[in-house]
Amino acid sequence: MNDKVLMRGTHIIGETAVRSGCRFYAGYPITPQNELTEYMAGAIAKLKDGTFIQAESEIAAVNMVIGASMAGARAMTSSSSPGISLKQEGISFLAAQELPAVIVNSMRGGPGLGNIAPTQGDYFQATRGGGHGDYRCIVLAPAYSQELADITRRAFEYADRFTTPVMILIDGMMGQMMEPVVFPEPIDPRELPPKSWVLDGAKGRPSRIIKSLILDVVKEEEHNWKLYRKYENIKKEIQEAETYLTEDAKLVVIAYGTAARIAKGAIKRVRDIGLKVGLLRPLSLWPFPRRILDDTSRFVKEFLVYEMNTGQMVEDVELALKRSSEIHFYGRPGGIVSTPDEIAKVITSLYYRRHLEED
Amino acid sequence: MTAQLVFKRPRYLKKTVFHYCPGCGHSIIHRLVAEVIEELGIGEITIGVPPAGCAVLAYDYFDVDMGEAPHGRGPAVATGIKRMLPDRIVFSYQGDGDIAAIGTAETIHAANRGENITVIFVNNSCYGMTGGQMAPTTVVGQESTTTPGGRDIKRDGAPIDLSEMLALARGSVYIERTSVNSIKNIVKTKKALTKAFKIQMSGLGFSLVEILSPCPTNWKLSPLDSCKWIDETITQTFPLKVIKDETIKTEL
Ligand code: SF4
């Protein structure tokens, strides 16, 4: 079963979810991600122990996921930007109630209804919590088909391990693209380690409560610190980024997802004409891979952040590098997908300002 | 002569003092639900979903597994639990604002899908916990903190007949409106709850009991007058009756 297959991005996520023991999916139609919902409908229909529900709303879908997660299932929902806004109430509850779940956001143009073109406008929403309250979501950003599979598998593992919601950020382009992929081995959910907190009826044990209301301010403070300690632990454990041609680089582009693919194409072009430029591609957006940025900034003092928005991740880069380096930003919002040539021009103009004579 | 125990705490109520106001219907309804769970022998397979509102602390009282839902989302959360654990008994406990305003969509669609869950809908015609604002079920003319001079149809709209609407849903099996304002009605409510849970145990589909419940605090009436007011006023808008029963042909 481990042969390479050619599949579109959304289907890769769906197939990997099922192979990762996901037995509950609820979703609501919104472009661009409907193919994932449709794939889950078909894939779960083939299982004896799975449930697919086309919910009446994004809100209902995420709340069904809350219920399925309380019952111990690996559960997933997916949507695109405006729908993710609606799910934020539920995501805040998942975080507060410490329930695992996987949420896929195929980002589209915004704010408001925007359009269905690929963007990265939801970086703040995803990495800053999104819903109300002092919490974080683990946020993973794949850029290649194989990564869609690998990250989807990891997302379910992280969700269970840290009992917290995990978001996978993609866009319509990644959802549609077809590349070869090798799927991970299927997991039988019955063979996953038992969860000590599941609500399945208090048979032979005291009854359990899963809740987020904590009226006593001292206890609510302690709950927040408990979440904080968990997030600090996650920060230590999860720091994911790819570095590409950074060893000798004088300028490093920082980009994730589709933007990183474009940046890589641009870097190949400028390398051809001798510019020493590399790429740092965060895979975990929260936690932001600060350690990897730190390491890179020991050798590189100039960075270009490229995003498909007006500048969001650049704030995390600034925080991580504490202004020890020069940080430039280039972004196109609204669904404009730059070409590698366009980014190559931006890189070249920045590069020559400083490095022409040295080289 | 030895003393005989004739009244005791139901097995599935914890030894916790209710926080509900004196004369509040929630206390009676909690007891009835716990009694029914015990009598049907389902305490170890039941999962309850409490709401936001006065009954938000229901998980501190019911001694069964309880999973809190965001305001109005009880039927969606219950759906997720029930679908993954179809042999368990799942109920949501919801107030009128929870079920008939913010959670209308979740409720109607759970009923229409015929989710095999039981919904306990406590109708006290106001938002209790937040201090007595107009609920979707506040009756015409009823004073609330947001309907000065009483609910006015032109300004505030009419009260919503949620149970009647749910009866139209193809997936609902049993819907009854009862009250806990008299001994007779309490007995009827217990019967209705028993039936609703039995329907779920038989896998027949969506069951709901709407219970008219006194809120003396926000109605600014004594507990006894509150019970009277249900008879005299609320039942004029929300008559006590079996609204839908598809089990006639079965043994239930
Ligand atoms: S405010 Fe009303 S519903 Fe709430 S506990 Fe008091 S009497 Fe009961």
Coordinates of C-alpha atoms and ligand atoms in Angstrom, one line a residue:
Chain A
M1 CA 0.0 0.0 0.0
N2 CA 3.0 2.2 0.2
D3 CA 3.3 3.0 -3.5
K4 CA 3.4 6.5 -4.8
V5 CA 0.1 7.8 -5.9
L6 CA -1.0 11.0 -7.7
M7 CA -3.7 12.8 -5.8
R8 CA -4.9 16.4 -5.3
G9 CA -4.1 18.1 -2.0
T10 CA -7.5 18.1 -0.4
H11 CA -7.8 14.3 -1.1
I12 CA -4.4 13.7 0.4
I13 CA -5.5 15.3 3.7
G14 CA -8.7 13.3 3.7
E15 CA -7.0 10.0 2.9
T16 CA -4.3 10.6 5.6
A17 CA -6.9 11.6 8.1
V18 CA -8.7 8.3 7.7
R19 CA -5.4 6.4 7.7
S20 CA -4.6 8.3 11.0
G21 CA -7.7 6.9 12.7
C22 CA -10.0 9.9 12.1
R23 CA -13.5 8.4 12.4
F24 CA -15.5 11.6 12.6
Y25 CA -15.8 14.4 10.2
A26 CA -18.3 17.2 10.0
G27 CA -18.2 20.1 7.6
Y28 CA -20.2 22.7 5.7
P29 CA -19.7 23.6 2.0
I30 CA -17.4 26.5 1.3
T31 CA -14.9 27.1 -1.5
P32 CA -12.0 26.3 -1.8
Q33 CA -12.1 23.1 0.2
N34 CA -15.2 21.2 -0.8
E35 CA -13.2 18.4 -2.3
L36 CA -12.0 17.5 1.2
T37 CA -15.5 17.4 2.6
E38 CA -16.6 15.3 -0.4
Y39 CA -13.6 13.0 0.0
M40 CA -14.4 12.4 3.7
A41 CA -18.0 11.6 2.8
G42 CA -16.9 8.9 0.4
A43 CA -14.0 7.6 2.6
I44 CA -16.0 7.4 5.8
A45 CA -19.0 5.7 4.0
K46 CA -16.6 2.8 3.3
L47 CA -15.9 2.4 7.0
K48 CA -18.0 0.5 9.6
D49 CA -16.9 2.7 12.5
G50 CA -17.0 6.2 11.1
T51 CA -19.4 9.1 10.9
F52 CA -19.6 11.8 8.3
I53 CA -22.1 14.7 8.8
Q54 CA -22.8 17.5 6.4
A55 CA -23.7 20.0 9.2
E56 CA -26.2 22.8 9.0
S57 CA -23.4 25.3 9.7
E58 CA -19.8 25.7 10.4
I59 CA -20.7 26.3 14.0
A60 CA -22.6 23.0 14.2
A61 CA -19.8 21.2 12.5
V62 CA -17.2 22.2 15.0
N63 CA -19.5 21.5 17.9
M64 CA -20.2 18.0 16.5
V65 CA -16.4 17.6 16.5
I66 CA -16.4 18.7 20.2
G67 CA -18.9 15.9 21.0
A68 CA -17.0 13.3 19.0
S69 CA -13.8 14.3 20.7
M70 CA -15.4 14.1 24.1
A71 CA -16.4 10.5 23.1
G72 CA -12.8 9.7 22.4
A73 CA -12.8 9.8 18.6
R74 CA -10.1 11.3 16.4
A75 CA -12.2 14.1 14.8
M76 CA -11.7 16.7 12.1
T77 CA -13.5 19.6 10.4
S78 CA -12.4 21.8 7.6
S79 CA -13.4 25.1 6.0
S80 CA -12.2 28.2 4.4
S81 CA -11.6 31.6 6.0
P82 CA -15.1 33.0 6.6
G83 CA -16.2 29.5 7.8
I84 CA -13.2 29.4 10.1
S85 CA -14.3 32.7 11.7
L86 CA -17.6 30.9 12.6
K87 CA -15.8 28.0 14.0
Q88 CA -13.7 30.1 16.4
E89 CA -16.2 29.8 19.3
G90 CA -15.8 26.0 19.1
I91 CA -12.1 26.2 18.8
S92 CA -11.9 28.3 21.9
F93 CA -14.0 25.6 23.7
L94 CA -11.8 22.8 22.4
A95 CA -8.7 24.7 23.8
A96 CA -10.4 25.4 27.1
Q97 CA -11.8 21.9 27.5
E98 CA -8.5 20.4 26.4
L99 CA -9.9 18.3 23.7
P100 CA -8.0 17.1 20.6
A101 CA -9.3 17.9 17.1
V102 CA -7.9 18.8 13.7
I103 CA -9.2 21.8 11.8
V104 CA -8.2 22.5 8.2
N105 CA -8.3 26.1 6.9
S106 CA -8.0 26.5 3.2
M107 CA -7.4 30.3 3.3
R108 CA -9.0 32.5 0.8
G109 CA -9.1 36.2 0.0
G110 CA -10.6 38.4 2.7
P111 CA -11.6 40.2 4.9
G112 CA -15.3 39.6 4.6
L113 CA -16.4 37.3 1.7
G114 CA -13.3 38.3 -0.3
N115 CA -12.7 35.8 -3.0
I116 CA -11.7 32.2 -3.4
A117 CA -8.1 32.8 -4.5
P118 CA -5.1 31.6 -2.4
T119 CA -3.9 34.0 0.3
Q120 CA -2.3 33.9 3.7
G121 CA -4.6 36.5 5.3
D122 CA -5.5 34.3 8.3
Y123 CA -2.1 34.0 9.8
F124 CA -2.9 36.2 12.8
Q125 CA -6.3 34.5 13.3
A126 CA -4.7 31.1 13.3
T127 CA -1.6 31.8 15.4
R128 CA -3.1 34.2 17.9
G129 CA -5.9 32.0 19.1
G130 CA -8.6 33.2 16.8
G131 CA -11.4 32.8 19.2
H132 CA -11.8 34.4 22.6
G133 CA -9.6 33.8 25.6
D134 CA -5.9 33.2 26.4
Y135 CA -5.1 30.2 24.3
R136 CA -3.1 29.0 21.3
C137 CA -3.7 26.5 18.5
I138 CA -0.9 24.4 17.1
V139 CA -0.7 25.6 13.5
L140 CA 1.0 23.6 10.8
A141 CA 1.7 24.9 7.3
P142 CA 2.5 22.3 4.6
A143 CA 3.8 23.4 1.2
Y144 CA 4.1 20.1 -0.7
S145 CA 1.9 17.1 -1.3
Q146 CA 4.0 14.7 0.7
E147 CA 3.9 17.3 3.5
L148 CA 0.2 17.4 3.4
A149 CA 0.2 13.7 4.3
D150 CA 3.0 13.9 6.8
I151 CA 1.6 17.0 8.5
T152 CA -2.0 15.6 8.6
R153 CA -0.6 12.5 10.4
R154 CA 1.4 14.7 12.8
A155 CA -1.6 17.0 13.4
F156 CA -3.6 14.1 14.8
E157 CA -0.7 12.9 16.9
Y158 CA -0.1 16.4 18.4
A159 CA -3.8 16.9 19.0
D160 CA -4.0 13.7 21.1
R161 CA -0.6 14.1 22.7
F162 CA -1.2 17.7 23.9
T163 CA -5.1 17.4 24.1
T164 CA -5.5 20.6 22.1
P165 CA -6.9 21.7 18.7
V166 CA -4.4 21.6 15.8
M167 CA -5.0 23.7 12.7
I168 CA -3.6 22.9 9.2
L169 CA -3.3 26.0 7.0
I170 CA -3.4 25.5 3.3
D171 CA -5.0 27.4 0.4
G172 CA -7.0 26.6 -2.7
M173 CA -3.9 26.2 -4.8
M174 CA -2.4 23.6 -2.5
G175 CA -5.8 21.9 -2.3
Q176 CA -6.0 21.5 -6.0
M177 CA -2.4 20.7 -6.9
M178 CA -1.6 17.1 -7.9
E179 CA 1.7 15.6 -6.9
P180 CA 2.9 12.1 -6.0
V181 CA 2.5 11.1 -2.4
V182 CA 3.3 8.1 -0.3
F183 CA 0.7 7.6 2.4
P184 CA 1.5 6.6 6.0
E185 CA 0.4 3.1 7.2
P186 CA -3.2 3.0 8.2
I187 CA -3.9 3.1 12.0
D188 CA -6.8 1.2 13.6
P189 CA -8.3 3.7 16.1
R190 CA -9.0 0.9 18.5
E191 CA -5.2 0.4 18.8
L192 CA -4.5 3.9 19.8
P193 CA -3.7 4.5 23.5
P194 CA -6.8 4.9 25.6
K195 CA -7.7 8.4 26.7
S196 CA -8.2 8.8 30.5
W197 CA -10.8 11.6 30.2
V198 CA -13.3 10.3 27.7
L199 CA -17.0 10.6 28.3
D200 CA -18.4 7.1 27.6
G201 CA -20.6 6.5 30.6
A202 CA -19.4 6.2 34.2
K203 CA -19.3 2.4 34.3
G204 CA -17.1 1.2 37.2
R205 CA -15.6 4.6 37.7
P206 CA -16.6 8.0 39.1
S207 CA -18.5 10.2 36.6
R208 CA -16.5 12.7 34.6
I209 CA -17.0 16.3 33.6
I210 CA -15.6 18.1 30.6
K211 CA -16.2 21.8 31.0
S212 CA -14.7 25.3 30.6
L213 CA -16.8 27.3 33.0
I214 CA -14.7 28.1 36.0
L215 CA -16.4 30.8 38.1
D216 CA -13.8 30.8 40.8
V217 CA -11.2 33.3 39.6
V218 CA -8.4 31.6 41.5
K219 CA -9.2 28.3 39.8
E220 CA -9.7 30.0 36.4
E221 CA -6.3 31.6 36.8
E222 CA -4.8 28.2 37.6
H223 CA -6.5 26.8 34.5
N224 CA -5.0 29.5 32.4
W225 CA -1.5 28.9 33.9
K226 CA -2.0 25.2 33.3
L227 CA -2.8 25.9 29.6
Y228 CA 0.2 28.2 29.6
R229 CA 2.5 25.5 30.9
K230 CA 1.2 23.2 28.2
Y231 CA 1.8 25.8 25.5
E232 CA 5.4 26.4 26.8
N233 CA 5.9 22.6 26.6
I234 CA 4.6 22.6 23.1
K235 CA 7.0 25.4 22.2
K236 CA 9.9 23.3 23.4
E237 CA 8.7 20.2 21.5
I238 CA 7.5 21.7 18.2
Q239 CA 9.9 23.9 16.2
E240 CA 9.5 22.9 12.6
A241 CA 11.1 24.6 9.6
E242 CA 13.0 23.7 6.4
T243 CA 16.2 25.5 5.6
Y244 CA 17.3 25.6 2.0
L245 CA 20.6 26.9 0.8
T246 CA 21.1 28.9 3.9
E247 CA 24.7 27.8 4.7
D248 CA 26.4 30.4 2.6
A249 CA 23.5 32.8 2.2
K250 CA 23.8 36.5 2.6
L251 CA 20.1 37.0 2.3
V252 CA 17.4 34.5 3.5
V253 CA 13.8 34.6 2.4
I254 CA 11.3 33.5 5.1
A255 CA 8.1 32.2 3.7
Y256 CA 5.6 29.4 4.3
G257 CA 3.1 27.4 2.3
T258 CA 2.4 28.4 -1.2
A259 CA 4.5 31.6 -0.8
A260 CA 7.5 29.4 0.1
R261 CA 7.1 27.3 -3.1
I262 CA 7.2 30.5 -5.1
A263 CA 10.1 31.8 -3.1
K264 CA 12.0 28.6 -3.7
G265 CA 11.5 29.0 -7.5
A266 CA 12.8 32.6 -7.2
I267 CA 15.8 31.5 -5.2
K268 CA 16.7 28.9 -7.8
R269 CA 16.6 31.7 -10.4
V270 CA 18.8 34.1 -8.5
R271 CA 21.2 31.4 -7.5
D272 CA 21.7 30.8 -11.2
I273 CA 23.1 34.3 -11.5
G274 CA 25.3 33.9 -8.5
L275 CA 23.3 35.5 -5.7
K276 CA 23.8 33.8 -2.3
V277 CA 20.2 33.6 -1.2
G278 CA 18.5 30.9 0.9
L279 CA 15.1 30.0 2.2
L280 CA 13.8 29.5 5.7
R281 CA 10.4 27.9 5.5
P282 CA 8.4 27.6 8.8
L283 CA 6.3 24.4 8.9
S284 CA 5.0 25.1 12.4
L285 CA 3.6 28.7 12.5
W286 CA 2.6 28.3 16.1
P287 CA 4.9 27.5 17.8
F288 CA 6.9 29.8 15.5
P289 CA 10.3 28.1 14.9
R290 CA 12.3 30.8 16.8
R291 CA 15.2 28.5 17.6
I292 CA 15.8 27.8 13.9
L293 CA 15.5 31.5 13.1
D294 CA 17.9 32.2 15.9
D295 CA 20.4 29.7 14.6
T296 CA 20.2 31.1 11.1
S297 CA 20.6 34.7 12.3
R298 CA 24.0 33.8 13.6
F299 CA 25.3 33.7 10.0
V300 CA 22.8 35.8 8.2
K301 CA 22.0 39.3 8.9
E302 CA 19.5 40.2 6.2
F303 CA 16.0 38.6 5.8
L304 CA 13.2 39.1 3.4
V305 CA 9.8 38.0 4.6
Y306 CA 7.4 37.2 1.7
E307 CA 3.7 36.5 2.5
M308 CA 0.5 36.5 0.5
N309 CA -0.9 39.3 2.8
T310 CA 0.1 42.8 3.9
G311 CA 2.4 41.6 6.6
Q312 CA 1.5 39.2 9.4
M313 CA 4.2 36.6 10.0
V314 CA 6.7 39.4 9.6
E315 CA 5.8 40.4 13.2
D316 CA 6.8 37.0 14.5
V317 CA 10.1 37.2 12.5
E318 CA 10.7 40.6 14.1
L319 CA 10.0 39.2 17.6
A320 CA 12.2 36.2 17.0
L321 CA 15.2 38.1 15.6
K322 CA 14.8 40.9 18.1
R323 CA 15.9 43.4 15.5
S324 CA 19.4 42.0 15.4
S325 CA 19.0 41.6 11.7
E326 CA 17.7 43.7 8.9
I327 CA 14.2 42.5 8.0
H328 CA 12.5 43.4 4.7
F329 CA 8.9 42.6 3.8
Y330 CA 7.2 41.9 0.5
G331 CA 3.6 40.9 0.3
R332 CA 0.7 40.7 -2.1
P333 CA -2.8 40.4 -0.5
G334 CA -6.2 39.7 -2.0
G335 CA -5.4 36.5 -3.8
I336 CA -2.6 37.7 -6.0
V337 CA -0.1 34.8 -6.5
S338 CA 3.2 36.3 -7.4
T339 CA 5.4 34.5 -9.9
P340 CA 8.9 33.3 -9.0
D341 CA 10.2 35.9 -11.5
E342 CA 8.4 38.7 -9.5
I343 CA 9.9 37.5 -6.2
A344 CA 13.3 37.0 -7.9
K345 CA 13.2 40.7 -8.9
V346 CA 12.4 41.8 -5.4
I347 CA 15.3 39.6 -4.1
T348 CA 17.7 40.9 -6.6
S349 CA 16.9 44.6 -6.0
L350 CA 17.4 44.1 -2.2
Y351 CA 20.5 42.0 -2.7
Y352 CA 22.4 44.4 -4.9
R353 CA 21.8 47.3 -2.5
R354 CA 24.3 45.6 -0.1
H355 CA 26.2 42.8 -1.6
L356 CA 27.2 43.7 -5.2
E357 CA 30.7 44.9 -4.3
E358 CA 31.5 42.2 -1.8
D359 CA 30.9 39.5 -4.3
Chain B
M1 CA -42.6 -0.2 64.5
T2 CA -39.6 0.4 62.3
A3 CA -39.2 3.5 60.2
Q4 CA -39.5 3.0 56.5
L5 CA -37.5 5.0 54.0
V6 CA -39.9 6.5 51.5
F7 CA -37.9 9.4 50.0
K8 CA -34.2 9.5 49.3
R9 CA -31.7 11.1 47.0
P10 CA -31.8 9.5 43.6
R11 CA -28.6 7.5 42.9
Y12 CA -27.6 9.8 40.0
L13 CA -27.8 13.1 41.8
K14 CA -24.5 14.1 43.6
K15 CA -24.5 15.1 47.2
T16 CA -24.3 18.7 46.3
V17 CA -26.7 21.5 47.3
F18 CA -28.5 23.0 44.3
H19 CA -27.6 26.6 43.6
Y20 CA -31.0 27.2 42.1
C21 CA -33.3 29.8 43.7
P22 CA -36.1 28.7 46.0
G23 CA -39.1 27.6 43.9
C24 CA -37.0 27.2 40.8
G25 CA -38.2 24.4 38.4
H26 CA -34.7 23.2 37.6
S27 CA -34.4 21.5 41.0
I28 CA -37.5 19.5 40.4
I29 CA -36.5 18.7 36.8
H30 CA -33.0 17.6 37.8
R31 CA -34.5 15.2 40.4
L32 CA -37.0 13.8 37.8
V33 CA -34.2 13.2 35.2
A34 CA -32.0 11.5 37.9
E35 CA -35.0 9.3 39.0
V36 CA -35.7 8.3 35.4
I37 CA -32.1 7.5 34.7
E38 CA -32.0 5.3 37.8
E39 CA -35.3 3.5 37.1
L40 CA -34.3 2.8 33.5
G41 CA -30.9 1.5 34.7
I42 CA -28.9 3.6 32.3
G43 CA -26.8 5.6 34.8
E44 CA -23.6 4.0 33.7
I45 CA -24.1 4.5 30.0
T46 CA -25.6 8.0 30.0
I47 CA -23.8 11.2 28.9
G48 CA -25.4 14.5 29.6
V49 CA -24.8 17.8 27.8
P50 CA -25.6 20.9 30.0
P51 CA -26.2 24.3 28.5
A52 CA -25.2 27.9 29.2
G53 CA -27.6 29.6 31.5
C54 CA -29.0 28.8 35.0
A55 CA -28.5 25.1 34.4
V56 CA -24.9 25.4 33.3
L57 CA -23.8 23.8 36.6
A58 CA -25.9 20.7 35.9
Y59 CA -22.7 18.7 35.7
D60 CA -22.2 19.4 39.4
Y61 CA -25.5 17.8 40.2
F62 CA -25.9 14.8 37.8
D63 CA -23.7 11.9 38.8
V64 CA -23.3 10.8 35.1
D65 CA -20.7 11.8 32.6
M66 CA -21.3 15.4 31.5
G67 CA -19.8 17.4 28.7
E68 CA -20.4 21.1 28.5
A69 CA -21.6 22.7 25.2
P70 CA -21.2 26.3 24.1
H71 CA -24.5 28.3 24.3
G72 CA -27.1 26.7 22.1
R73 CA -24.9 24.0 20.7
G74 CA -26.1 21.2 22.9
P75 CA -27.8 19.2 20.1
A76 CA -24.6 19.4 17.9
V77 CA -22.3 18.3 20.8
A78 CA -24.8 15.5 21.7
T79 CA -24.8 14.5 18.0
G80 CA -21.1 14.1 18.0
I81 CA -21.1 12.0 21.2
K82 CA -24.0 9.8 20.1
R83 CA -22.7 9.1 16.7
M84 CA -19.4 7.9 18.1
L85 CA -21.1 6.0 20.9
P86 CA -24.4 4.8 19.5
D87 CA -25.0 2.4 22.4
R88 CA -24.9 5.1 25.0
I89 CA -27.7 7.3 26.1
V90 CA -27.2 11.0 25.4
F91 CA -29.3 13.9 26.5
S92 CA -29.0 17.6 26.3
Y93 CA -30.5 19.9 28.9
Q94 CA -31.3 23.3 27.5
G95 CA -33.1 26.5 28.5
D96 CA -35.4 28.5 26.2
G97 CA -32.8 31.0 25.1
D98 CA -30.3 28.3 24.5
I99 CA -32.6 26.1 22.4
A100 CA -35.0 28.5 20.8
A101 CA -32.8 31.6 20.1
I102 CA -29.1 31.1 19.8
G103 CA -29.3 27.4 19.2
T104 CA -32.4 27.2 16.9
A105 CA -30.4 25.9 13.9
E106 CA -28.6 23.2 15.9
T107 CA -31.9 22.1 17.4
I108 CA -34.0 22.0 14.2
H109 CA -31.4 20.1 12.3
A110 CA -30.7 17.6 15.0
A111 CA -34.4 16.9 15.1
N112 CA -34.7 16.8 11.4
R113 CA -31.7 14.4 11.1
G114 CA -33.6 12.2 13.6
E115 CA -30.6 12.1 15.9
N116 CA -31.3 9.4 18.5
I117 CA -30.9 11.8 21.4
T118 CA -33.2 13.2 24.1
V119 CA -33.6 16.9 24.6
I120 CA -34.8 18.4 27.9
F121 CA -36.1 21.8 27.1
V122 CA -36.8 23.9 30.2
N123 CA -39.0 26.8 29.3
N124 CA -39.2 29.5 31.9
S125 CA -40.0 32.3 29.5
C126 CA -37.0 34.4 30.3
Y127 CA -33.2 34.5 30.4
G128 CA -32.8 33.5 34.0
M129 CA -29.1 33.6 34.7
T130 CA -28.4 36.9 32.9
G131 CA -31.1 38.6 35.0
G132 CA -34.5 38.2 33.3
Q133 CA -34.3 39.5 29.8
M134 CA -36.8 38.7 27.1
A135 CA -36.5 35.1 25.9
P136 CA -37.9 33.8 22.6
T137 CA -40.6 32.2 24.7
T138 CA -41.5 35.3 26.8
V139 CA -45.3 35.6 26.4
V140 CA -47.1 38.6 25.0
G141 CA -47.5 41.3 27.7
Q142 CA -44.9 39.7 30.0
E143 CA -42.6 42.1 31.7
S144 CA -38.9 41.5 31.3
T145 CA -35.8 43.7 31.7
T146 CA -35.7 44.2 28.0
T147 CA -39.5 44.5 27.4
P148 CA -40.5 47.5 29.4
G149 CA -44.3 47.6 29.6
G150 CA -44.4 44.0 28.6
R151 CA -43.7 42.0 25.4
D152 CA -45.2 43.8 22.5
I153 CA -45.6 41.8 19.3
K154 CA -45.0 44.8 17.0
R155 CA -41.8 45.8 18.8
D156 CA -40.5 42.5 20.1
G157 CA -42.1 39.8 17.9
A158 CA -44.2 37.0 19.0
P159 CA -43.1 34.1 21.3
I160 CA -41.8 31.1 19.3
D161 CA -43.5 27.8 19.2
L162 CA -40.3 25.8 19.0
S163 CA -41.8 22.5 20.0
E164 CA -44.5 22.8 17.4
M165 CA -41.9 23.7 14.8
L166 CA -39.8 20.7 15.8
A167 CA -42.9 18.5 15.4
L168 CA -42.8 19.3 11.7
A169 CA -39.2 18.0 11.5
R170 CA -39.4 14.6 9.8
G171 CA -36.9 13.1 12.2
S172 CA -38.6 13.9 15.4
V173 CA -40.4 11.0 17.1
Y174 CA -41.8 12.3 20.3
I175 CA -42.4 15.8 21.6
E176 CA -44.5 16.7 24.6
R177 CA -45.0 19.8 26.6
T178 CA -45.4 19.4 30.3
S179 CA -44.9 21.5 33.5
V180 CA -43.6 21.1 37.0
N181 CA -46.0 23.5 38.6
S182 CA -48.2 21.0 40.4
I183 CA -47.9 17.4 41.7
K184 CA -50.1 16.2 38.9
N185 CA -47.9 17.9 36.3
I186 CA -44.7 16.7 37.9
V187 CA -46.0 13.1 37.7
K188 CA -46.8 13.7 34.0
T189 CA -43.4 15.2 33.4
K190 CA -41.7 12.2 34.8
K191 CA -43.8 9.9 32.5
A192 CA -42.8 12.0 29.5
L193 CA -39.1 11.9 30.4
T194 CA -39.3 8.2 30.9
K195 CA -40.9 7.8 27.5
A196 CA -38.4 10.1 25.8
F197 CA -35.4 8.1 27.2
K198 CA -37.1 4.8 26.3
I199 CA -37.5 6.0 22.7
Q200 CA -33.8 6.7 22.6
M201 CA -33.1 3.3 24.2
S202 CA -35.1 1.7 21.4
G203 CA -33.2 3.6 18.8
L204 CA -36.3 5.3 17.4
G205 CA -34.9 8.8 17.0
F206 CA -35.2 12.4 18.3
S207 CA -37.3 12.9 21.5
L208 CA -37.9 16.2 23.4
V209 CA -39.8 17.1 26.5
E210 CA -40.5 20.8 26.9
I211 CA -41.1 21.6 30.5
L212 CA -42.7 24.9 31.6
S213 CA -40.8 25.8 34.7
P214 CA -41.2 28.5 37.3
C215 CA -38.5 31.2 37.6
P216 CA -39.9 33.1 40.7
T217 CA -36.8 35.3 40.9
N218 CA -37.2 36.9 37.5
W219 CA -41.0 36.7 37.4
K220 CA -40.9 38.6 40.7
L221 CA -43.6 36.3 42.1
S222 CA -43.6 33.9 45.0
P223 CA -43.0 30.3 44.2
L224 CA -46.7 29.5 44.7
D225 CA -47.8 32.4 42.6
S226 CA -45.3 31.4 39.9
C227 CA -47.0 28.0 39.7
K228 CA -50.3 29.6 39.4
W229 CA -49.0 32.0 36.7
I230 CA -48.0 29.1 34.6
D231 CA -51.5 27.8 34.7
E232 CA -53.2 31.1 34.2
T233 CA -50.9 32.8 31.7
I234 CA -48.1 30.7 30.1
T235 CA -50.2 27.7 29.2
Q236 CA -52.4 30.1 27.2
T237 CA -49.5 30.5 24.8
F238 CA -47.9 27.1 25.4
P239 CA -50.6 24.6 26.1
L240 CA -49.6 21.3 27.9
K241 CA -50.0 18.5 25.4
V242 CA -48.4 15.7 23.4
I243 CA -47.3 17.6 20.3
K244 CA -46.0 14.7 18.3
D245 CA -45.9 11.0 19.0
E246 CA -44.8 8.6 16.3
T247 CA -44.6 5.7 18.8
I248 CA -48.3 5.0 18.8
K249 CA -47.7 2.0 16.6
T250 CA -44.9 0.7 18.7
E251 CA -45.1 -0.8 22.2
L252 CA -43.8 2.3 23.9
Ligands
SF4_1 S1 -33.0 32.8 38.0 FE1 -34.9 31.6 37.6 S2 -34.2 29.9 36.4 FE2 -32.4 30.7 37.3 S3 -32.1 29.6 39.2 FE3 -33.3 31.4 39.8 S4 -35.4 30.8 39.6 FE4 -34.2 29.2 38.5

